[in-house]
PDB file of C-alpha atoms in Angstrom:
ATOM      1  CA  MET A  10      -0.117   5.220  -3.115  1.00 87.00           C
ATOM      2  CA  PHE A  11      -3.054   3.820  -4.728  1.00 89.00           C
ATOM      3  CA  ILE A  12      -6.484   5.172  -5.223  1.00 91.00           C
ATOM      4  CA  PHE A  13      -9.835   2.852  -5.309  1.00 92.00           C
ATOM      5  CA  THR A  14     -13.421   3.741  -5.605  1.00 91.00           C
ATOM      6  CA  SER A  15     -15.353   3.068  -2.491  1.00 89.00           C
ATOM      7  CA  ASP A  16     -17.374   0.024  -3.546  1.00 91.00           C
ATOM      8  CA  TRP A  17     -14.063  -2.154  -3.225  1.00 93.00           C
ATOM      9  CA  ASP A  18     -14.139  -4.518  -0.558  1.00 94.00           C
ATOM     10  CA  VAL A  19     -11.307  -3.061   2.103  1.00 93.00           C
ATOM     11  CA  THR A  20     -10.064  -6.513   2.742  1.00 94.00           C
ATOM     12  CA  VAL A  21      -9.416  -7.331  -0.912  1.00 95.00           C
ATOM     13  CA  ILE A  22      -7.492  -4.150  -1.368  1.00 94.00           C
ATOM     14  CA  ARG A  23      -5.597  -4.919   1.583  1.00 94.00           C
ATOM     15  CA  LYS A  24      -4.714  -8.453   0.183  1.00 94.00           C
ATOM     16  CA  ILE A  25      -3.718  -6.821  -3.273  1.00 93.00           C
ATOM     17  CA  VAL A  26      -1.498  -4.130  -2.140  1.00 92.00           C
ATOM     18  CA  GLU A  27       0.100  -6.166   0.404  1.00 92.00           C
ATOM     19  CA  GLU A  28       1.197  -8.643  -2.196  1.00 93.00           C
ATOM     20  CA  VAL A  29       2.391  -6.069  -4.773  1.00 91.00           C
ATOM     21  CA  ALA A  30       4.558  -5.127  -1.761  1.00 90.00           C
ATOM     22  CA  VAL A  31       6.090  -8.226  -0.723  1.00 90.00           C
ATOM     23  CA  THR A  32       6.691  -9.496  -3.909  1.00 91.00           C
ATOM     24  CA  SER A  33       8.998  -6.541  -4.935  1.00 88.00           C
ATOM     25  CA  ARG A  34      12.596  -7.353  -5.364  1.00 87.00           C
ATOM     26  CA  TYR A  35      13.673  -4.156  -3.933  1.00 87.00           C
ATOM     27  CA  LEU A  36      11.677  -4.666  -0.638  1.00 90.00           C
ATOM     28  CA  ASN A  37      14.067  -4.669   2.479  1.00 90.00           C
ATOM     29  CA  ILE A  38      12.714  -8.032   4.327  1.00 87.00           C
ATOM     30  CA  ASP A  39      14.236  -6.866   7.385  1.00 89.00           C
ATOM     31  CA  ARG A  40      11.691  -3.812   7.991  1.00 90.00           C
ATOM     32  CA  LEU A  41       7.876  -3.790   8.244  1.00 92.00           C
ATOM     33  CA  VAL A  42       5.401  -2.946   5.503  1.00 92.00           C
ATOM     34  CA  ASN A  43       2.924  -0.448   6.927  1.00 95.00           C
ATOM     35  CA  ILE A  44      -0.423  -0.268   5.069  1.00 95.00           C
ATOM     36  CA  MET A  45      -2.618   2.972   5.766  1.00 96.00           C
ATOM     37  CA  ILE A  46      -6.093   3.146   4.567  1.00 95.00           C
ATOM     38  CA  PHE A  47      -8.211   6.313   4.367  1.00 95.00           C
ATOM     39  CA  TYR A  48     -11.552   7.020   3.396  1.00 94.00           C
ATOM     40  CA  HIS A  49     -12.066  10.345   1.739  1.00 90.00           C
ATOM     41  CA  PHE A  50     -15.613  11.939   0.828  1.00 88.00           C
ATOM     42  CA  ASP A  51     -14.784  15.112  -0.785  1.00 81.00           C
ATOM     43  CA  ASP A  52     -16.562  15.329  -4.196  1.00 82.00           C
ATOM     44  CA  HIS A  53     -17.226  11.956  -4.503  1.00 85.00           C
ATOM     45  CA  SER A  54     -15.966   8.882  -2.013  1.00 91.00           C
ATOM     46  CA  VAL A  55     -12.379   7.188  -2.275  1.00 94.00           C
ATOM     47  CA  ILE A  56     -10.430   4.618  -0.561  1.00 94.00           C
ATOM     48  CA  LYS A  57      -6.745   5.850  -0.353  1.00 94.00           C
ATOM     49  CA  VAL A  58      -4.241   3.321   0.234  1.00 95.00           C
ATOM     50  CA  VAL A  59      -0.735   4.545   1.434  1.00 95.00           C
ATOM     51  CA  VAL A  60       2.266   1.707   1.778  1.00 94.00           C
ATOM     52  CA  LYS A  61       5.393   2.361   3.240  1.00 94.00           C
ATOM     53  CA  ALA A  62       7.895  -0.027   2.598  1.00 91.00           C
ATOM     54  CA  TYR A  63      11.827  -0.026   2.503  1.00 92.00           C
ATOM     55  CA  VAL A  64      13.981  -0.293  -0.158  1.00 88.00           C
ATOM     56  CA  LEU A  65      17.098  -2.471   0.062  1.00 84.00           C
ATOM     57  CA  ASP A  66      20.107  -0.525  -0.172  1.00 80.00           C
ATOM     58  CA  LEU A  67      22.997  -2.111  -1.795  1.00 77.00           C
ATOM     59  CA  ARG A  68      25.264   0.466  -2.422  1.00 75.00           C
ATOM     60  CA  ASN A  69      28.659   0.573  -0.078  1.00 61.00           C
TER      61      ASN A  69
END
């Protein structure tokens, strides 16, 4: 989960988070990477980004 202030551009956030997830050596490349973006306007407005990626499990 990542949290950004509301003045960030969502396309820039998505590119950064996607690059972080895809370049991980533990990523299972056979599964999809899901990026969900939420806007929260409670006390102050923030952008919450949740990444769902599957880990490559090498155990036997």
